[in-house]
Structure formats: structure tokens, C-alpha cells
Tab-separated table of C-alpha atoms in Angstrom:
chain	number	residue	atom	x	y	z
A	1	UNK	CA	-82.159	-40.391	123.843
A	2	UNK	CA	-83.880	-38.326	126.514
A	3	UNK	CA	-83.628	-39.926	129.950
A	4	UNK	CA	-85.689	-38.981	132.992
A	5	UNK	CA	-84.055	-40.265	136.185
A	6	UNK	CA	-86.227	-39.946	139.277
A	7	UNK	CA	-83.996	-39.860	142.336
A	8	UNK	CA	-81.193	-38.858	139.987
A	9	UNK	CA	-79.216	-37.145	142.748
A	10	UNK	CA	-79.129	-40.259	144.930
A	11	UNK	CA	-76.490	-42.950	145.136
A	12	UNK	CA	-77.638	-45.112	142.232
A	13	UNK	CA	-79.110	-42.193	140.327
A	14	UNK	CA	-76.013	-40.007	140.323
A	15	UNK	CA	-73.848	-42.917	139.217
A	16	UNK	CA	-76.212	-43.648	136.327
A	17	UNK	CA	-76.481	-39.981	135.371
A	18	UNK	CA	-72.693	-39.828	135.296
A	19	UNK	CA	-72.602	-42.811	132.932
A	20	UNK	CA	-75.288	-41.326	130.683
A	21	UNK	CA	-73.566	-37.957	130.478
A	22	UNK	CA	-70.299	-39.670	129.567
A	23	UNK	CA	-72.194	-41.197	126.625
A	24	UNK	CA	-73.649	-37.848	125.603
A	25	UNK	CA	-77.277	-38.598	126.495
A	26	UNK	CA	-79.899	-35.933	127.241
A	27	UNK	CA	-80.691	-36.268	130.948
A	28	UNK	CA	-83.277	-34.785	133.296
A	29	UNK	CA	-82.609	-35.340	137.002
A	30	UNK	CA	-85.886	-35.374	138.961
A	31	UNK	CA	-85.185	-35.146	142.686
A	32	UNK	CA	-86.534	-33.351	145.756
A	33	UNK	CA	-82.988	-33.259	147.218
A	34	UNK	CA	-84.205	-34.448	150.615
A	35	UNK	CA	-81.374	-36.927	151.147
A	36	UNK	CA	-78.267	-35.508	152.794
A	37	UNK	CA	-75.940	-36.679	150.029
A	38	UNK	CA	-78.041	-35.371	147.128
A	39	UNK	CA	-76.591	-31.823	146.942
A	40	UNK	CA	-73.079	-33.282	147.134
A	41	UNK	CA	-73.852	-35.658	144.283
A	42	UNK	CA	-75.230	-32.818	142.167
A	43	UNK	CA	-72.089	-30.765	142.826
A	44	UNK	CA	-69.975	-33.725	141.732
A	45	UNK	CA	-71.965	-34.150	138.497
A	46	UNK	CA	-71.672	-30.450	137.684
A	47	UNK	CA	-67.966	-30.352	138.459
A	48	UNK	CA	-67.394	-33.443	136.340
A	49	UNK	CA	-69.561	-32.610	133.335
A	50	UNK	CA	-70.314	-28.892	133.513
A	51	UNK	CA	-73.075	-26.840	135.067
A	52	UNK	CA	-75.336	-27.140	132.005
A	53	UNK	CA	-74.708	-30.818	131.296
A	54	UNK	CA	-78.129	-31.926	132.553
A	55	UNK	CA	-81.501	-30.473	133.529
A	56	UNK	CA	-82.607	-30.493	137.144
A	57	UNK	CA	-86.277	-30.789	138.043
A	58	UNK	CA	-86.252	-29.974	141.759
A	59	UNK	CA	-89.561	-31.665	142.543
A	60	UNK	CA	-91.202	-34.521	144.410
A	61	UNK	CA	-92.692	-37.663	142.828
A	62	UNK	CA	-95.740	-37.153	145.031
A	63	UNK	CA	-96.589	-34.187	142.797
A	64	UNK	CA	-98.427	-35.864	139.919
A	65	UNK	CA	-98.918	-32.777	137.748
A	66	UNK	CA	-95.245	-31.741	137.790
A	67	UNK	CA	-94.092	-35.295	137.174
A	68	UNK	CA	-96.489	-35.771	134.250
A	69	UNK	CA	-95.355	-32.530	132.666
A	70	UNK	CA	-91.677	-33.398	133.069
A	71	UNK	CA	-92.111	-36.935	131.697
A	72	UNK	CA	-93.995	-36.038	128.536
A	73	UNK	CA	-90.939	-36.040	126.254
A	74	UNK	CA	-88.902	-38.786	127.917
A	75	UNK	CA	-87.773	-41.759	125.853
A	76	UNK	CA	-86.557	-43.653	128.907
A	77	UNK	CA	-87.686	-43.280	132.529
A	78	UNK	CA	-85.594	-44.865	135.263
A	79	UNK	CA	-87.531	-44.709	138.511
A	80	UNK	CA	-85.117	-44.697	141.449
A	81	UNK	CA	-86.720	-42.155	143.785
A	82	UNK	CA	-88.086	-43.550	147.006
A	83	UNK	CA	-88.063	-43.924	150.753
A	84	UNK	CA	-85.385	-46.536	151.283
A	85	UNK	CA	-85.304	-47.711	154.925
A	86	UNK	CA	-87.462	-50.377	156.570
A	87	UNK	CA	-87.025	-48.745	159.975
A	88	UNK	CA	-88.205	-45.369	158.673
A	89	UNK	CA	-91.255	-47.019	157.118
A	90	UNK	CA	-92.199	-48.466	160.498
A	91	UNK	CA	-91.881	-45.055	162.154
A	92	UNK	CA	-93.552	-43.074	159.351
A	93	UNK	CA	-95.776	-45.513	157.424
A	94	UNK	CA	-97.976	-42.895	155.751
A	95	UNK	CA	-95.004	-40.989	154.355
A	96	UNK	CA	-93.481	-44.266	153.188
A	97	UNK	CA	-96.728	-45.166	151.387
A	98	UNK	CA	-97.070	-41.768	149.748
A	99	UNK	CA	-93.492	-41.767	148.451
A	100	UNK	CA	-93.143	-45.377	147.357
A	101	UNK	CA	-96.637	-46.554	146.440
A	102	UNK	CA	-98.356	-43.316	145.379
A	103	UNK	CA	-95.124	-41.914	143.942
A	104	UNK	CA	-94.622	-44.988	141.759
A	105	UNK	CA	-98.256	-44.837	140.657
A	106	UNK	CA	-97.614	-41.250	139.593
A	107	UNK	CA	-94.603	-42.405	137.583
A	108	UNK	CA	-96.447	-45.143	135.687
A	109	UNK	CA	-99.350	-42.789	135.027
A	110	UNK	CA	-96.961	-40.131	133.748
A	111	UNK	CA	-95.443	-42.712	131.416
A	112	UNK	CA	-98.877	-43.868	130.219
A	113	UNK	CA	-100.200	-40.352	129.662
A	114	UNK	CA	-97.108	-39.112	127.848
A	115	UNK	CA	-98.153	-40.637	124.550
A	116	UNK	CA	-94.452	-41.108	123.873
A	117	UNK	CA	-94.275	-44.869	124.577
A	118	UNK	CA	-91.307	-44.561	126.939
A	119	UNK	CA	-89.273	-47.404	128.364
A	120	UNK	CA	-89.641	-47.598	132.160
A	121	UNK	CA	-87.245	-49.311	134.557
A	122	UNK	CA	-88.327	-49.675	138.174
A	123	UNK	CA	-85.878	-50.245	141.013
A	124	UNK	CA	-87.763	-52.714	143.186
A	125	UNK	CA	-86.319	-54.629	146.122
A	126	UNK	CA	-85.780	-58.141	147.423
A	127	UNK	CA	-87.922	-57.088	150.401
A	128	UNK	CA	-91.011	-58.012	148.320
A	129	UNK	CA	-90.226	-61.633	149.268
A	130	UNK	CA	-90.609	-60.887	152.967
A	131	UNK	CA	-88.898	-62.902	155.654
A	132	UNK	CA	-89.139	-66.208	153.736
A	133	UNK	CA	-89.810	-67.958	157.045
A	134	UNK	CA	-90.909	-71.110	155.200
A	135	UNK	CA	-87.494	-71.539	153.559
A	136	UNK	CA	-85.165	-73.726	155.669
A	137	UNK	CA	-81.808	-72.250	156.634
A	138	UNK	CA	-78.515	-73.792	157.638
A	139	UNK	CA	-76.228	-72.107	160.164
A	140	UNK	CA	-72.600	-72.273	159.086
A	141	UNK	CA	-69.556	-71.105	161.017
A	142	UNK	CA	-69.601	-67.557	159.616
A	143	UNK	CA	-72.966	-67.160	157.882
A	144	UNK	CA	-76.515	-68.335	157.422
A	145	UNK	CA	-77.309	-70.084	154.143
A	146	UNK	CA	-80.359	-71.496	152.424
A	147	UNK	CA	-80.507	-75.197	153.169
A	148	UNK	CA	-81.748	-76.206	149.711
A	149	UNK	CA	-81.777	-73.126	147.428
A	150	UNK	CA	-78.363	-73.626	145.851
A	151	UNK	CA	-78.639	-70.563	143.614
A	152	UNK	CA	-80.625	-68.405	146.041
A	153	UNK	CA	-84.149	-66.969	145.983
A	154	UNK	CA	-85.708	-67.009	142.512
A	155	UNK	CA	-88.500	-64.870	141.063
A	156	UNK	CA	-90.828	-67.846	141.644
A	157	UNK	CA	-90.647	-67.294	145.414
A	158	UNK	CA	-94.117	-66.168	146.614
A	159	UNK	CA	-94.405	-62.461	147.353
A	160	UNK	CA	-94.857	-61.541	151.012
A	161	UNK	CA	-94.956	-57.789	151.628
A	162	UNK	CA	-93.582	-57.642	155.165
A	163	UNK	CA	-93.162	-54.182	156.807
A	164	UNK	CA	-94.663	-50.940	155.481
A	165	UNK	CA	-91.603	-50.620	153.230
A	166	UNK	CA	-92.218	-54.062	151.754
A	167	UNK	CA	-95.859	-53.152	151.163
A	168	UNK	CA	-95.142	-49.807	149.509
A	169	UNK	CA	-92.322	-51.062	147.293
A	170	UNK	CA	-94.270	-54.221	146.507
A	171	UNK	CA	-97.290	-52.173	145.449
A	172	UNK	CA	-95.070	-50.213	143.072
A	173	UNK	CA	-93.510	-53.447	141.807
A	174	UNK	CA	-96.927	-54.848	140.882
A	175	UNK	CA	-98.237	-51.587	139.397
A	176	UNK	CA	-95.261	-51.388	137.048
A	177	UNK	CA	-95.718	-55.020	136.064
A	178	UNK	CA	-99.460	-54.702	135.512
A	179	UNK	CA	-99.224	-51.475	133.506
A	180	UNK	CA	-97.257	-53.490	130.982
A	181	UNK	CA	-100.061	-56.068	130.798
A	182	UNK	CA	-102.963	-53.630	130.748
A	183	UNK	CA	-101.567	-50.621	128.900
A	184	UNK	CA	-98.609	-52.062	127.015
A	185	UNK	CA	-96.105	-49.996	129.002
A	186	UNK	CA	-92.579	-51.053	128.059
A	187	UNK	CA	-91.472	-51.649	131.613
A	188	UNK	CA	-89.057	-53.889	133.473
A	189	UNK	CA	-89.048	-54.525	137.229
A	190	UNK	CA	-85.624	-55.104	138.747
A	191	UNK	CA	-85.710	-56.564	142.255
A	192	UNK	CA	-82.406	-55.327	143.584
A	193	UNK	CA	-80.325	-56.843	146.345
A	194	UNK	CA	-77.656	-55.055	148.383
A	195	UNK	CA	-76.132	-52.441	146.068
A	196	UNK	CA	-72.902	-50.717	147.082
A	197	UNK	CA	-70.244	-48.440	145.657
A	198	UNK	CA	-68.926	-44.864	145.468
A	199	UNK	CA	-71.233	-41.934	146.241
A	200	UNK	CA	-73.208	-44.070	148.693
A	201	UNK	CA	-73.660	-42.053	151.872
A	202	UNK	CA	-74.765	-45.065	153.887
A	203	UNK	CA	-76.514	-44.810	157.233
A	204	UNK	CA	-77.153	-47.427	159.896
A	205	UNK	CA	-80.613	-48.225	158.545
A	206	UNK	CA	-79.751	-48.377	154.851
A	207	UNK	CA	-76.648	-49.084	152.809
A	208	UNK	CA	-75.093	-51.207	155.546
A	209	UNK	CA	-71.766	-51.988	153.884
A	210	UNK	CA	-71.092	-48.350	153.007
A	211	UNK	CA	-72.122	-47.356	156.528
A	212	UNK	CA	-69.701	-49.812	158.115
A	213	UNK	CA	-66.840	-48.548	155.947
A	214	UNK	CA	-67.647	-44.873	156.534
A	215	UNK	CA	-68.045	-45.407	160.278
A	216	UNK	CA	-64.836	-47.414	160.523
A	217	UNK	CA	-62.796	-44.835	158.592
A	218	UNK	CA	-64.249	-41.873	160.506
A	219	UNK	CA	-64.218	-43.737	163.839
A	220	UNK	CA	-67.947	-43.532	164.489
A	221	UNK	CA	-69.589	-46.146	166.744
A	222	UNK	CA	-70.919	-49.267	165.053
A	223	UNK	CA	-73.679	-51.521	166.380
A	224	UNK	CA	-74.108	-55.100	165.184
A	225	UNK	CA	-77.670	-56.370	165.521
A	226	UNK	CA	-78.356	-60.068	165.875
A	227	UNK	CA	-75.571	-62.619	165.586
A	228	UNK	CA	-73.686	-60.912	162.742
A	229	UNK	CA	-74.021	-63.961	160.495
A	230	UNK	CA	-76.784	-62.403	158.395
A	231	UNK	CA	-75.816	-63.110	154.780
A	232	UNK	CA	-76.456	-60.867	151.779
A	233	UNK	CA	-75.491	-60.983	148.121
A	234	UNK	CA	-73.647	-57.803	147.224
A	235	UNK	CA	-73.800	-56.103	143.808
A	236	UNK	CA	-71.348	-53.371	142.871
A	237	UNK	CA	-72.914	-50.252	141.380
A	238	UNK	CA	-71.270	-50.589	137.946
A	239	UNK	CA	-72.693	-54.092	137.574
A	240	UNK	CA	-76.175	-52.820	138.428
A	241	UNK	CA	-75.912	-50.080	135.805
A	242	UNK	CA	-74.867	-52.685	133.250
A	243	UNK	CA	-78.149	-54.460	134.008
A	244	UNK	CA	-80.054	-51.208	133.408
A	245	UNK	CA	-78.365	-50.743	130.042
A	246	UNK	CA	-78.999	-54.361	129.094
A	247	UNK	CA	-82.701	-54.070	129.996
A	248	UNK	CA	-83.084	-51.008	127.787
A	249	UNK	CA	-81.169	-52.572	124.915
A	250	UNK	CA	-83.320	-55.723	125.024
A	251	UNK	CA	-86.645	-54.067	125.836
A	252	UNK	CA	-88.487	-55.751	122.961
A	253	UNK	CA	-87.737	-59.125	124.554
A	254	UNK	CA	-87.994	-58.297	128.258
A	255	UNK	CA	-90.825	-55.740	128.545
A	256	UNK	CA	-93.274	-56.752	131.243
A	257	UNK	CA	-90.846	-59.055	132.986
A	258	UNK	CA	-89.447	-59.116	136.515
A	259	UNK	CA	-85.837	-59.922	137.352
A	260	UNK	CA	-83.780	-60.437	140.469
A	261	UNK	CA	-80.646	-58.329	140.113
A	262	UNK	CA	-78.035	-58.949	142.776
A	263	UNK	CA	-74.608	-60.346	143.345
A	264	UNK	CA	-75.979	-63.882	143.351
A	265	UNK	CA	-74.687	-66.877	145.257
A	266	UNK	CA	-71.108	-66.106	144.217
A	267	UNK	CA	-71.014	-62.742	146.002
A	268	UNK	CA	-72.543	-63.540	149.385
A	269	UNK	CA	-71.004	-62.122	152.548
A	270	UNK	CA	-72.125	-62.047	156.165
A	271	UNK	CA	-72.447	-58.580	157.655
A	272	UNK	CA	-70.045	-59.064	160.558
A	273	UNK	CA	-68.324	-62.442	160.628
A	274	UNK	CA	-67.012	-62.084	157.065
A	275	UNK	CA	-67.173	-58.375	156.219
A	276	UNK	CA	-65.319	-57.094	159.266
A	277	UNK	CA	-62.139	-59.152	158.845
A	278	UNK	CA	-61.856	-57.654	155.344
A	279	UNK	CA	-62.343	-54.121	156.680
A	280	UNK	CA	-59.920	-54.633	159.547
A	281	UNK	CA	-57.298	-55.851	157.097
A	282	UNK	CA	-57.760	-52.706	154.997
A	283	UNK	CA	-57.671	-50.439	158.072
A	284	UNK	CA	-54.798	-52.248	159.726
A	285	UNK	CA	-56.562	-52.264	163.072
A	286	UNK	CA	-59.427	-53.832	164.982
A	287	UNK	CA	-62.839	-52.193	164.625
A	288	UNK	CA	-64.706	-51.862	167.951
A	289	UNK	CA	-68.418	-52.671	167.882
A	290	UNK	CA	-71.314	-52.939	170.297
A	291	UNK	CA	-73.931	-55.688	170.070
A	292	UNK	CA	-77.706	-55.497	170.247
A	293	UNK	CA	-80.775	-57.689	169.707
A	294	UNK	CA	-82.176	-58.649	166.331
A	295	UNK	CA	-84.187	-55.954	164.593
A	296	UNK	CA	-87.729	-56.723	163.367
A	297	UNK	CA	-87.796	-58.148	159.852
A	298	UNK	CA	-84.031	-58.698	159.661
A	299	UNK	CA	-83.558	-61.741	157.440
A	300	UNK	CA	-80.876	-64.196	158.479
A	301	UNK	CA	-80.123	-64.760	154.822
A	302	UNK	CA	-81.049	-63.326	151.476
A	303	UNK	CA	-79.268	-63.910	148.248
A	304	UNK	CA	-80.853	-63.798	144.849
A	305	UNK	CA	-81.027	-66.384	142.123
A	306	UNK	CA	-79.993	-64.182	139.185
A	307	UNK	CA	-79.986	-66.825	136.446
A	308	UNK	CA	-83.022	-65.348	134.653
A	309	UNK	CA	-81.350	-61.950	134.356
A	310	UNK	CA	-78.108	-63.582	133.261
A	311	UNK	CA	-79.917	-65.489	130.512
A	312	UNK	CA	-82.351	-62.866	129.229
A	313	UNK	CA	-80.110	-59.817	129.609
A	314	UNK	CA	-76.815	-61.503	128.706
A	315	UNK	CA	-75.543	-59.961	131.928
A	316	UNK	CA	-73.595	-61.060	134.962
A	317	UNK	CA	-71.763	-59.400	137.870
A	318	UNK	CA	-68.115	-58.677	137.097
A	319	UNK	CA	-66.884	-57.180	140.384
A	320	UNK	CA	-66.443	-59.751	143.137
A	321	UNK	CA	-67.311	-58.658	146.646
A	322	UNK	CA	-63.763	-58.513	148.025
A	323	UNK	CA	-62.588	-56.316	145.136
A	324	UNK	CA	-65.701	-54.157	145.448
A	325	UNK	CA	-65.163	-53.588	149.178
A	326	UNK	CA	-61.603	-52.475	148.473
A	327	UNK	CA	-62.835	-50.042	145.788
A	328	UNK	CA	-65.478	-48.562	148.077
A	329	UNK	CA	-63.005	-48.323	150.956
A	330	UNK	CA	-60.512	-46.473	148.740
A	331	UNK	CA	-63.234	-44.019	147.666
A	332	UNK	CA	-64.282	-43.320	151.267
A	333	UNK	CA	-60.679	-42.738	152.336
A	334	UNK	CA	-60.048	-40.421	149.367
A	335	UNK	CA	-63.254	-38.471	150.068
A	336	UNK	CA	-63.219	-38.447	153.852
A	337	UNK	CA	-64.063	-34.734	153.886
A	338	UNK	CA	-67.524	-35.592	152.488
A	339	UNK	CA	-68.405	-37.355	155.735
């Protein structure tokens, strides 16, 4: 099968490309290499699989003509390229729109115009649900929790595109969904929660767990915003990629559908009160932090109800959050020179 992976040099993309190459698939990596970790991820892929193991299209998804030309022979398109930080979207809303909304429109149009009937997976986000201010919360000793959503936020939760990032990713989410209805595009929307794992060059504004581990290991300053009890469901990268494979395998049954894909209620952790004791145990020392006010749009809790994905995709997370943190910590320590 010929795979086109937009954002294929990023964190999720490079991990998926690695998996595909291990299986002997034909892969095109489509990436503008603007992220700091992208060249390092490409070097890793080439060192692992050989310099000619995949094709690189060094291009931007905002370029419709190049994207359409590259996609014309693809059997499967996995759209991972995007602007990924809420804070950046607030500072640069036009760029955020052009990358996430217009870029995703270019991807679905490239798929439609290819005449090849490709499968399309879109990496959406839980941010399409907004702040969920109408959902009651309960404050526990170490985390915030939903007061009545035992399994977390389901796909039935009304959409609320809060922040430019939420708007741009939400627009892409709905375009991918509607192109299945209108044009018969074999697409699946995966609303992803907090994904973490090796090859994630986290920064303060995105990839928070990786950032905390990298900063702790390299002794960079860490700021905790809000009360530190913000709760997130964490999904290890290998489990996410299993969901991608399952979506492709079951495309005849799931085309046109939308799924929450996260760690679920069983893999929830608060960003400071629960994560930091685990990190301090691994480090063998206390981690100094500074505190600051809440940031705009920072949800006190989000964890996904993943039962639909579990049922339809015959999928479930296998790596629990404590084991996953240890695996990511070990990778950061072993690759400290990358940071």
C-alpha cells in the first residue's frame, strides 16, 4: 500500500512512518520541516531504515497544487500536519487558520481529486469540545473530575470551537466528516487526547508531559499554571498507532465516523499533583517549579469517553500511564543529547 503521511517528520508522524517501514509499506513523508524536531526525526528514520526507505516531499500543506500532485497515487492518506498550540493560534490566528483549516481543506480536495478513492485519517483534537463550561466538575484532593460523566466526554458532547486553534481544527474536523457524506470519501476523524511517547520534542505550550520530563532531566525551569490539578487522559503513542491501523482495517464499517481516541477514564492524571511525584521518584530528587495564573482556555478536566472506538475498532489502550511515563523518561535520558 502507498501511504502519504502529512506531517510525517513530526512526533506522531515519524513514529507511524517507522511502523509502516517496518511492515514494508511504500511511504511518502510530506512535511515542511518547520518544527525543530523534524530534521532529527528524519535522520532517525534514515539511520534506522536506510536513506532510500521512504520518499520525502519537502512541501507545505498550504500549497494545494503540490499536495494534489503528491496525493494522486496514494492508497491511504494520514493527515497529521498542523499548527499544534493554542497559545500560538492566539498570537498568530491567520497562520493558524491557513495551516489547519485551509491546509486540511487542501488535503480533502487532494483526496477527492485523486480519483484513487484513498482512505483518509484525520488527526483532530479534543479541543473541538471547547471548555465544556456547562459540564459540572468535582474538585478532588489531587485532580479535577467530571461530576457525572463516569466514562468521560463522549462524541455526543456539543462542539464548541473555543480559541483560534479550536476553530481551525474544528473546521478541518467537519470538512473531513462532510466530504464523506457529500463525496463518499473514505475518511475517519479521530479526536485525539493527550498523546505522548518517544520522539516527542515537547515545549511548554504543547506536549506538556514530554516537556515536563525533558525540562526536569535537563534542569530547565518549569512553570505550573493554575492549581496543577488539571486532569488529562494520556494515550501512549503505540496505542494511538494501533487505532490508526484498526481504522484502516475496518474502513468499510467506520468510514464517515468520528471517534474520541484517548487514554480514557482509566489513564487520567493531573498535570502537577499526580504527574510530578512520579517524575520525582524516577529522578530521585525534588523538581523545582514556579507558579503562575491560569492560562486562557485551560480546561480543569478533559478525559475522553472512548467506548465507541473500543467497540467499533476492537481497540483499547494497552500502556497504562505510569508505565508510559517511565518509558518516555527512559527515552529522554537515553537521548539527552537531542535536547
